[in-house]
PDB file of C-alpha atoms in Angstrom:
ATOM      1  CA  UNK A   1     -13.340  15.396 -14.925  1.00 71.00           C
ATOM      2  CA  UNK A   2     -11.615  14.020 -17.894  1.00 80.00           C
ATOM      3  CA  UNK A   3      -8.801  11.380 -17.810  1.00 78.00           C
ATOM      4  CA  UNK A   4      -6.899  13.868 -19.633  1.00 78.00           C
ATOM      5  CA  UNK A   5      -8.255  16.308 -17.223  1.00 76.00           C
ATOM      6  CA  UNK A   6      -6.672  15.126 -14.511  1.00 76.00           C
ATOM      7  CA  UNK A   7      -3.820  14.213 -15.840  1.00 76.00           C
ATOM      8  CA  UNK A   8      -2.644  17.813 -16.292  1.00 70.00           C
ATOM      9  CA  UNK A   9      -3.482  18.594 -12.889  1.00 70.00           C
ATOM     10  CA  UNK A  10      -1.820  15.974 -11.817  1.00 73.00           C
ATOM     11  CA  UNK A  11       1.608  17.408 -13.300  1.00 71.00           C
ATOM     12  CA  UNK A  12       0.519  20.760 -11.535  1.00 71.00           C
ATOM     13  CA  UNK A  13       0.403  19.652  -8.197  1.00 73.00           C
ATOM     14  CA  UNK A  14       3.136  17.926  -8.683  1.00 67.00           C
ATOM     15  CA  UNK A  15       4.938  20.836  -8.989  1.00 61.00           C
ATOM     16  CA  UNK A  16       3.173  22.671  -6.043  1.00 68.00           C
ATOM     17  CA  UNK A  17       4.259  19.977  -3.574  1.00 70.00           C
ATOM     18  CA  UNK A  18       7.732  19.514  -4.064  1.00 66.00           C
ATOM     19  CA  UNK A  19       8.810  21.675  -1.031  1.00 71.00           C
ATOM     20  CA  UNK A  20       5.591  21.577   1.306  1.00 81.00           C
ATOM     21  CA  UNK A  21       5.116  18.977   3.775  1.00 91.00           C
ATOM     22  CA  UNK A  22       2.643  16.493   4.054  1.00 95.00           C
ATOM     23  CA  UNK A  23       0.207  17.884   5.953  1.00 95.00           C
ATOM     24  CA  UNK A  24       0.745  20.579   3.737  1.00 93.00           C
ATOM     25  CA  UNK A  25      -0.434  18.799   0.777  1.00 94.00           C
ATOM     26  CA  UNK A  26      -3.246  16.670   2.269  1.00 96.00           C
ATOM     27  CA  UNK A  27      -5.004  19.910   2.784  1.00 95.00           C
ATOM     28  CA  UNK A  28      -4.223  21.062  -0.638  1.00 93.00           C
ATOM     29  CA  UNK A  29      -5.940  17.638  -2.484  1.00 95.00           C
ATOM     30  CA  UNK A  30      -8.876  17.393   0.289  1.00 97.00           C
ATOM     31  CA  UNK A  31      -9.567  21.221  -0.229  1.00 95.00           C
ATOM     32  CA  UNK A  32      -9.242  20.491  -3.814  1.00 93.00           C
ATOM     33  CA  UNK A  33     -11.379  17.495  -4.050  1.00 96.00           C
ATOM     34  CA  UNK A  34     -13.661  16.974  -1.335  1.00 97.00           C
ATOM     35  CA  UNK A  35     -14.923  13.451  -0.041  1.00 97.00           C
ATOM     36  CA  UNK A  36     -12.397  12.017  -3.012  1.00 98.00           C
ATOM     37  CA  UNK A  37      -9.813  11.090  -1.092  1.00 98.00           C
ATOM     38  CA  UNK A  38      -8.222   8.140   0.019  1.00 98.00           C
ATOM     39  CA  UNK A  39      -5.598   5.399   1.795  1.00 98.00           C
ATOM     40  CA  UNK A  40      -4.786   2.434   1.506  1.00 97.00           C
ATOM     41  CA  UNK A  41      -3.096   0.689   4.788  1.00 98.00           C
ATOM     42  CA  UNK A  42      -1.076  -2.289   4.865  1.00 97.00           C
ATOM     43  CA  UNK A  43      -0.639  -1.543   8.428  1.00 97.00           C
ATOM     44  CA  UNK A  44       3.008  -1.846   7.289  1.00 96.00           C
ATOM     45  CA  UNK A  45       5.143   1.117   8.936  1.00 97.00           C
ATOM     46  CA  UNK A  46       5.469   3.509   6.306  1.00 97.00           C
ATOM     47  CA  UNK A  47       1.703   2.661   5.968  1.00 98.00           C
ATOM     48  CA  UNK A  48       1.294   3.445  10.124  1.00 98.00           C
ATOM     49  CA  UNK A  49       2.898   7.049   9.472  1.00 98.00           C
ATOM     50  CA  UNK A  50       0.683   8.401   6.848  1.00 98.00           C
ATOM     51  CA  UNK A  51      -2.405   6.723   8.829  1.00 98.00           C
ATOM     52  CA  UNK A  52      -0.621   8.610  11.738  1.00 98.00           C
ATOM     53  CA  UNK A  53      -0.376  11.882   9.548  1.00 98.00           C
ATOM     54  CA  UNK A  54      -4.355  11.861   8.705  1.00 98.00           C
ATOM     55  CA  UNK A  55      -5.677  10.647  12.318  1.00 98.00           C
ATOM     56  CA  UNK A  56      -3.782  12.939  14.250  1.00 97.00           C
ATOM     57  CA  UNK A  57      -4.783  16.024  12.697  1.00 97.00           C
ATOM     58  CA  UNK A  58      -8.528  14.713  11.229  1.00 97.00           C
ATOM     59  CA  UNK A  59      -8.220  15.230   7.857  1.00 98.00           C
ATOM     60  CA  UNK A  60     -10.840  13.928   5.349  1.00 98.00           C
ATOM     61  CA  UNK A  61      -9.704  10.700   4.172  1.00 98.00           C
ATOM     62  CA  UNK A  62     -10.749   7.900   3.902  1.00 98.00           C
ATOM     63  CA  UNK A  63      -8.591   4.595   5.135  1.00 98.00           C
ATOM     64  CA  UNK A  64      -9.627   1.200   3.993  1.00 98.00           C
ATOM     65  CA  UNK A  65      -7.699  -1.937   3.786  1.00 98.00           C
ATOM     66  CA  UNK A  66      -7.596  -5.174   1.541  1.00 98.00           C
ATOM     67  CA  UNK A  67      -8.017  -8.056   3.957  1.00 98.00           C
ATOM     68  CA  UNK A  68      -6.715 -11.111   1.549  1.00 98.00           C
ATOM     69  CA  UNK A  69      -7.502 -13.680   3.975  1.00 97.00           C
ATOM     70  CA  UNK A  70      -4.111 -14.699   4.568  1.00 97.00           C
ATOM     71  CA  UNK A  71      -2.458 -12.253   6.603  1.00 98.00           C
ATOM     72  CA  UNK A  72      -0.435 -12.759   9.266  1.00 98.00           C
ATOM     73  CA  UNK A  73      -2.065 -13.001  12.696  1.00 98.00           C
ATOM     74  CA  UNK A  74       0.510  -9.336  13.787  1.00 98.00           C
ATOM     75  CA  UNK A  75      -0.973  -7.616  11.089  1.00 98.00           C
ATOM     76  CA  UNK A  76      -4.189  -8.070  12.039  1.00 98.00           C
ATOM     77  CA  UNK A  77      -3.093  -7.447  15.681  1.00 98.00           C
ATOM     78  CA  UNK A  78      -1.628  -4.079  14.378  1.00 98.00           C
ATOM     79  CA  UNK A  79      -4.661  -3.491  12.685  1.00 98.00           C
ATOM     80  CA  UNK A  80      -6.528  -3.304  15.871  1.00 98.00           C
ATOM     81  CA  UNK A  81      -3.924  -1.448  17.517  1.00 98.00           C
ATOM     82  CA  UNK A  82      -4.500   1.649  14.851  1.00 98.00           C
ATOM     83  CA  UNK A  83      -8.778   1.171  16.261  1.00 98.00           C
ATOM     84  CA  UNK A  84      -7.987   1.613  19.808  1.00 98.00           C
ATOM     85  CA  UNK A  85      -5.681   4.003  19.788  1.00 97.00           C
ATOM     86  CA  UNK A  86      -7.330   6.451  16.924  1.00 97.00           C
ATOM     87  CA  UNK A  87     -11.060   5.365  17.819  1.00 97.00           C
ATOM     88  CA  UNK A  88     -11.694   4.586  14.354  1.00 97.00           C
ATOM     89  CA  UNK A  89     -12.847   1.604  12.188  1.00 97.00           C
ATOM     90  CA  UNK A  90     -10.333   0.353   9.385  1.00 98.00           C
ATOM     91  CA  UNK A  91     -12.822  -0.414   6.278  1.00 98.00           C
ATOM     92  CA  UNK A  92     -12.061  -4.063   5.165  1.00 98.00           C
ATOM     93  CA  UNK A  93     -12.258  -4.772   0.993  1.00 98.00           C
ATOM     94  CA  UNK A  94     -11.675  -8.674   0.540  1.00 98.00           C
ATOM     95  CA  UNK A  95     -11.857 -10.526  -2.694  1.00 98.00           C
ATOM     96  CA  UNK A  96     -14.734 -11.406  -4.722  1.00 98.00           C
ATOM     97  CA  UNK A  97     -16.308 -15.154  -3.123  1.00 97.00           C
ATOM     98  CA  UNK A  98     -17.085 -16.770  -6.453  1.00 98.00           C
ATOM     99  CA  UNK A  99     -13.815 -15.729  -7.654  1.00 98.00           C
ATOM    100  CA  UNK A 100     -11.824 -17.357  -5.246  1.00 98.00           C
ATOM    101  CA  UNK A 101     -13.836 -19.817  -4.749  1.00 98.00           C
ATOM    102  CA  UNK A 102     -13.361 -21.129  -8.591  1.00 98.00           C
ATOM    103  CA  UNK A 103      -9.527 -20.441  -8.152  1.00 98.00           C
ATOM    104  CA  UNK A 104      -9.320 -22.337  -5.054  1.00 98.00           C
ATOM    105  CA  UNK A 105     -10.786 -25.682  -6.229  1.00 98.00           C
ATOM    106  CA  UNK A 106      -9.786 -25.586  -9.434  1.00 98.00           C
ATOM    107  CA  UNK A 107      -6.172 -24.875  -9.244  1.00 98.00           C
ATOM    108  CA  UNK A 108      -5.682 -25.830  -5.039  1.00 97.00           C
ATOM    109  CA  UNK A 109      -5.039 -23.228  -1.883  1.00 96.00           C
ATOM    110  CA  UNK A 110      -1.212 -22.997  -2.573  1.00 97.00           C
ATOM    111  CA  UNK A 111      -1.685 -23.183  -6.189  1.00 97.00           C
ATOM    112  CA  UNK A 112       0.681 -19.529  -6.026  1.00 96.00           C
ATOM    113  CA  UNK A 113       3.337 -21.698  -5.426  1.00 96.00           C
ATOM    114  CA  UNK A 114       3.657 -23.402  -8.827  1.00 95.00           C
ATOM    115  CA  UNK A 115       3.487 -21.049 -10.820  1.00 94.00           C
ATOM    116  CA  UNK A 116       4.249 -17.343 -11.631  1.00 93.00           C
ATOM    117  CA  UNK A 117       0.743 -17.114 -13.623  1.00 95.00           C
ATOM    118  CA  UNK A 118      -1.097 -18.676 -10.538  1.00 96.00           C
ATOM    119  CA  UNK A 119       0.289 -16.456  -8.044  1.00 96.00           C
ATOM    120  CA  UNK A 120      -0.218 -13.641 -10.259  1.00 95.00           C
ATOM    121  CA  UNK A 121      -4.096 -15.055 -10.453  1.00 97.00           C
ATOM    122  CA  UNK A 122      -3.923 -15.270  -6.771  1.00 97.00           C
ATOM    123  CA  UNK A 123      -2.563 -11.748  -6.449  1.00 96.00           C
ATOM    124  CA  UNK A 124      -5.124  -9.993  -8.786  1.00 97.00           C
ATOM    125  CA  UNK A 125      -8.440 -12.042  -6.922  1.00 98.00           C
ATOM    126  CA  UNK A 126      -7.186 -11.278  -3.611  1.00 98.00           C
ATOM    127  CA  UNK A 127      -5.321  -7.720  -4.260  1.00 97.00           C
ATOM    128  CA  UNK A 128      -6.051  -6.089  -7.406  1.00 96.00           C
ATOM    129  CA  UNK A 129      -9.630  -6.675  -7.854  1.00 97.00           C
ATOM    130  CA  UNK A 130     -10.756  -5.579  -4.151  1.00 98.00           C
ATOM    131  CA  UNK A 131      -8.887  -2.849  -4.908  1.00 98.00           C
ATOM    132  CA  UNK A 132     -10.364  -1.569  -7.688  1.00 97.00           C
ATOM    133  CA  UNK A 133     -13.928  -1.608  -6.349  1.00 98.00           C
ATOM    134  CA  UNK A 134     -12.263   0.504  -2.906  1.00 98.00           C
ATOM    135  CA  UNK A 135     -10.979   3.098  -4.831  1.00 98.00           C
ATOM    136  CA  UNK A 136     -14.298   3.848  -6.502  1.00 97.00           C
ATOM    137  CA  UNK A 137     -15.769   6.980  -6.555  1.00 97.00           C
ATOM    138  CA  UNK A 138     -11.865   8.483  -5.491  1.00 98.00           C
ATOM    139  CA  UNK A 139      -9.746  11.000  -6.868  1.00 97.00           C
ATOM    140  CA  UNK A 140      -7.013  10.161  -5.481  1.00 97.00           C
ATOM    141  CA  UNK A 141      -5.319   8.005  -3.999  1.00 98.00           C
ATOM    142  CA  UNK A 142      -2.124   8.169  -1.661  1.00 98.00           C
ATOM    143  CA  UNK A 143      -0.049   5.227  -0.944  1.00 97.00           C
ATOM    144  CA  UNK A 144       2.739   4.007   0.835  1.00 95.00           C
ATOM    145  CA  UNK A 145       5.209   3.816  -1.813  1.00 94.00           C
ATOM    146  CA  UNK A 146       9.010   3.887  -1.141  1.00 93.00           C
ATOM    147  CA  UNK A 147      11.609   4.021  -3.678  1.00 89.00           C
ATOM    148  CA  UNK A 148      13.606   2.327  -1.770  1.00 86.00           C
ATOM    149  CA  UNK A 149      11.813  -0.466  -1.685  1.00 79.00           C
ATOM    150  CA  UNK A 150      12.679  -1.980  -5.466  1.00 65.00           C
ATOM    151  CA  UNK A 151      14.364  -0.617  -8.437  1.00 62.00           C
ATOM    152  CA  UNK A 152      11.066  -0.433 -10.151  1.00 65.00           C
ATOM    153  CA  UNK A 153       9.470   2.097  -7.447  1.00 63.00           C
ATOM    154  CA  UNK A 154      12.416   4.918  -8.407  1.00 67.00           C
ATOM    155  CA  UNK A 155      10.603   5.344 -11.692  1.00 74.00           C
ATOM    156  CA  UNK A 156       7.388   7.007  -9.596  1.00 84.00           C
ATOM    157  CA  UNK A 157       6.821  10.276  -8.741  1.00 89.00           C
ATOM    158  CA  UNK A 158       5.130  11.917  -5.038  1.00 91.00           C
ATOM    159  CA  UNK A 159       2.485  12.984  -7.278  1.00 91.00           C
ATOM    160  CA  UNK A 160       1.277  10.746 -10.718  1.00 94.00           C
ATOM    161  CA  UNK A 161      -1.722   9.885 -12.486  1.00 94.00           C
ATOM    162  CA  UNK A 162      -1.906   5.673 -12.265  1.00 94.00           C
ATOM    163  CA  UNK A 163      -3.411   4.826 -15.842  1.00 94.00           C
ATOM    164  CA  UNK A 164      -4.579   1.319 -14.887  1.00 92.00           C
ATOM    165  CA  UNK A 165      -6.841   2.712 -11.973  1.00 94.00           C
ATOM    166  CA  UNK A 166      -7.671   6.146 -13.900  1.00 95.00           C
ATOM    167  CA  UNK A 167      -6.654   7.845 -10.883  1.00 96.00           C
ATOM    168  CA  UNK A 168      -4.376  10.634  -8.865  1.00 95.00           C
ATOM    169  CA  UNK A 169      -1.913   8.926  -6.811  1.00 96.00           C
ATOM    170  CA  UNK A 170       0.072  10.434  -4.248  1.00 96.00           C
ATOM    171  CA  UNK A 171       3.331   8.579  -2.130  1.00 96.00           C
ATOM    172  CA  UNK A 172       4.087  10.683   0.676  1.00 96.00           C
ATOM    173  CA  UNK A 173       6.896   9.130   1.523  1.00 96.00           C
ATOM    174  CA  UNK A 174       8.706   7.862  -1.358  1.00 94.00           C
ATOM    175  CA  UNK A 175      11.813   9.399  -0.603  1.00 92.00           C
ATOM    176  CA  UNK A 176      11.875   8.783   2.909  1.00 94.00           C
ATOM    177  CA  UNK A 177      14.290   6.115   4.464  1.00 94.00           C
ATOM    178  CA  UNK A 178      14.217   3.393   6.517  1.00 92.00           C
ATOM    179  CA  UNK A 179      15.839   4.872   9.699  1.00 95.00           C
ATOM    180  CA  UNK A 180      13.658   8.019   9.129  1.00 97.00           C
ATOM    181  CA  UNK A 181      10.296   5.653   8.968  1.00 97.00           C
ATOM    182  CA  UNK A 182      11.717   4.137  11.776  1.00 97.00           C
ATOM    183  CA  UNK A 183      12.364   7.221  13.766  1.00 97.00           C
ATOM    184  CA  UNK A 184       8.871   8.901  13.525  1.00 98.00           C
ATOM    185  CA  UNK A 185       7.307   5.300  14.420  1.00 98.00           C
ATOM    186  CA  UNK A 186       9.537   5.474  17.964  1.00 98.00           C
ATOM    187  CA  UNK A 187       9.298   9.353  18.631  1.00 97.00           C
ATOM    188  CA  UNK A 188       5.326   9.701  18.333  1.00 97.00           C
ATOM    189  CA  UNK A 189       4.573   6.564  19.374  1.00 97.00           C
ATOM    190  CA  UNK A 190       3.046   4.612  16.611  1.00 98.00           C
ATOM    191  CA  UNK A 191       1.829   1.012  16.439  1.00 97.00           C
ATOM    192  CA  UNK A 192       3.259  -0.936  13.985  1.00 97.00           C
ATOM    193  CA  UNK A 193       3.656  -5.143  12.745  1.00 98.00           C
ATOM    194  CA  UNK A 194       6.609  -6.528  15.544  1.00 97.00           C
ATOM    195  CA  UNK A 195       7.228  -8.849  12.728  1.00 96.00           C
ATOM    196  CA  UNK A 196       8.923  -5.549  11.241  1.00 95.00           C
ATOM    197  CA  UNK A 197      11.674  -6.293  14.194  1.00 95.00           C
ATOM    198  CA  UNK A 198      12.246  -9.998  13.442  1.00 94.00           C
ATOM    199  CA  UNK A 199      13.603  -8.957   9.492  1.00 91.00           C
ATOM    200  CA  UNK A 200       9.935  -8.598   7.698  1.00 93.00           C
ATOM    201  CA  UNK A 201      10.673  -5.545   5.753  1.00 90.00           C
ATOM    202  CA  UNK A 202       7.985  -5.718   2.933  1.00 86.00           C
ATOM    203  CA  UNK A 203       5.004  -7.571   4.558  1.00 93.00           C
ATOM    204  CA  UNK A 204       1.961  -8.795   2.608  1.00 94.00           C
ATOM    205  CA  UNK A 205       0.441 -12.550   2.663  1.00 97.00           C
ATOM    206  CA  UNK A 206       1.783 -14.774   4.945  1.00 96.00           C
ATOM    207  CA  UNK A 207       2.514 -17.671   3.272  1.00 96.00           C
ATOM    208  CA  UNK A 208       4.114 -15.921   0.398  1.00 95.00           C
ATOM    209  CA  UNK A 209       6.484 -13.130   3.000  1.00 95.00           C
ATOM    210  CA  UNK A 210       9.504 -14.142   4.608  1.00 95.00           C
ATOM    211  CA  UNK A 211      12.183 -12.215   6.368  1.00 92.00           C
ATOM    212  CA  UNK A 212      14.861 -11.434   4.515  1.00 89.00           C
ATOM    213  CA  UNK A 213      19.076 -11.713   5.364  1.00 85.00           C
ATOM    214  CA  UNK A 214      21.696  -9.542   5.226  1.00 81.00           C
ATOM    215  CA  UNK A 215      22.479  -8.353   2.423  1.00 76.00           C
ATOM    216  CA  UNK A 216      19.347  -9.253   0.767  1.00 80.00           C
ATOM    217  CA  UNK A 217      17.306  -6.523  -1.026  1.00 78.00           C
ATOM    218  CA  UNK A 218      13.942  -5.168   0.421  1.00 76.00           C
ATOM    219  CA  UNK A 219      11.779  -7.395  -2.085  1.00 74.00           C
ATOM    220  CA  UNK A 220      14.035 -10.575  -1.493  1.00 84.00           C
ATOM    221  CA  UNK A 221      11.018 -11.211   1.105  1.00 89.00           C
ATOM    222  CA  UNK A 222       8.216 -11.444  -0.921  1.00 87.00           C
ATOM    223  CA  UNK A 223       7.418 -14.488  -3.280  1.00 92.00           C
ATOM    224  CA  UNK A 224      11.117 -15.866  -2.041  1.00 87.00           C
ATOM    225  CA  UNK A 225      10.208 -18.765  -4.232  1.00 89.00           C
ATOM    226  CA  UNK A 226      10.520 -16.563  -7.138  1.00 90.00           C
ATOM    227  CA  UNK A 227      13.513 -16.182  -9.433  1.00 79.00           C
ATOM    228  CA  UNK A 228      12.730 -12.749 -11.161  1.00 64.00           C
ATOM    229  CA  UNK A 229      13.567  -9.808  -9.274  1.00 54.00           C
ATOM    230  CA  UNK A 230      11.204  -7.846 -10.606  1.00 55.00           C
ATOM    231  CA  UNK A 231       8.183  -8.841  -8.182  1.00 51.00           C
ATOM    232  CA  UNK A 232       4.984  -7.073  -8.072  1.00 56.00           C
ATOM    233  CA  UNK A 233       1.638  -8.397  -6.800  1.00 56.00           C
ATOM    234  CA  UNK A 234      -0.137  -5.501  -9.676  1.00 53.00           C
ATOM    235  CA  UNK A 235      -1.328  -2.860  -7.495  1.00 60.00           C
ATOM    236  CA  UNK A 236       1.369  -0.994  -8.476  1.00 51.00           C
ATOM    237  CA  UNK A 237       3.601  -0.351 -12.136  1.00 57.00           C
ATOM    238  CA  UNK A 238       5.879   2.522 -13.252  1.00 48.00           C
ATOM    239  CA  UNK A 239       3.904   4.879 -15.621  1.00 45.00           C
TER     240      UNK A 239
END
């Protein structure tokens, strides 16, 4: 199917799913694109909700994570808890060794603190390039994006065409509130990253993430040393 055909289909699907449940959308997508639906998890609260939907209902949706090599110990513990609770082994994708070695040997292990350009290059090596490999061969990418996380994410749709990755993207929790996410986790006894209980909202690499303070926005804890209020790693861009 061509990109133009997939874009048109994306629009058609968007009209179909506006009033149906996540599980019904998963049934539709896996029926329409068998073996071509995948979910990227960072083991955030949002991603844990989606993981529960997929694994409890045994949807034929592959799940992967991007292991940047600099994640929190608590993130790895959550990963392990997911494997144990659901009897799975979440597949990991890692940075290209040659790209990472070149970056670190030329700029240093913490070069991302020195400039936005260095930080974006680090994100590209550790996240964006592995993501492209992980998405290869798939037609639908399920994500844990929520509009509440940043002003930029307000522009996303439940179902949208991701032109950068040439893939249909489904954001099932886009309009969920933090309270709804936490309530679902509590009611269903879903394992989650305990850093969320310590003021961490968006959890990425350990050197680049801190807890947020009262009154700060959701993304304040990411790349906290940068002055810009528009901070993304490059995985998600508004179309």
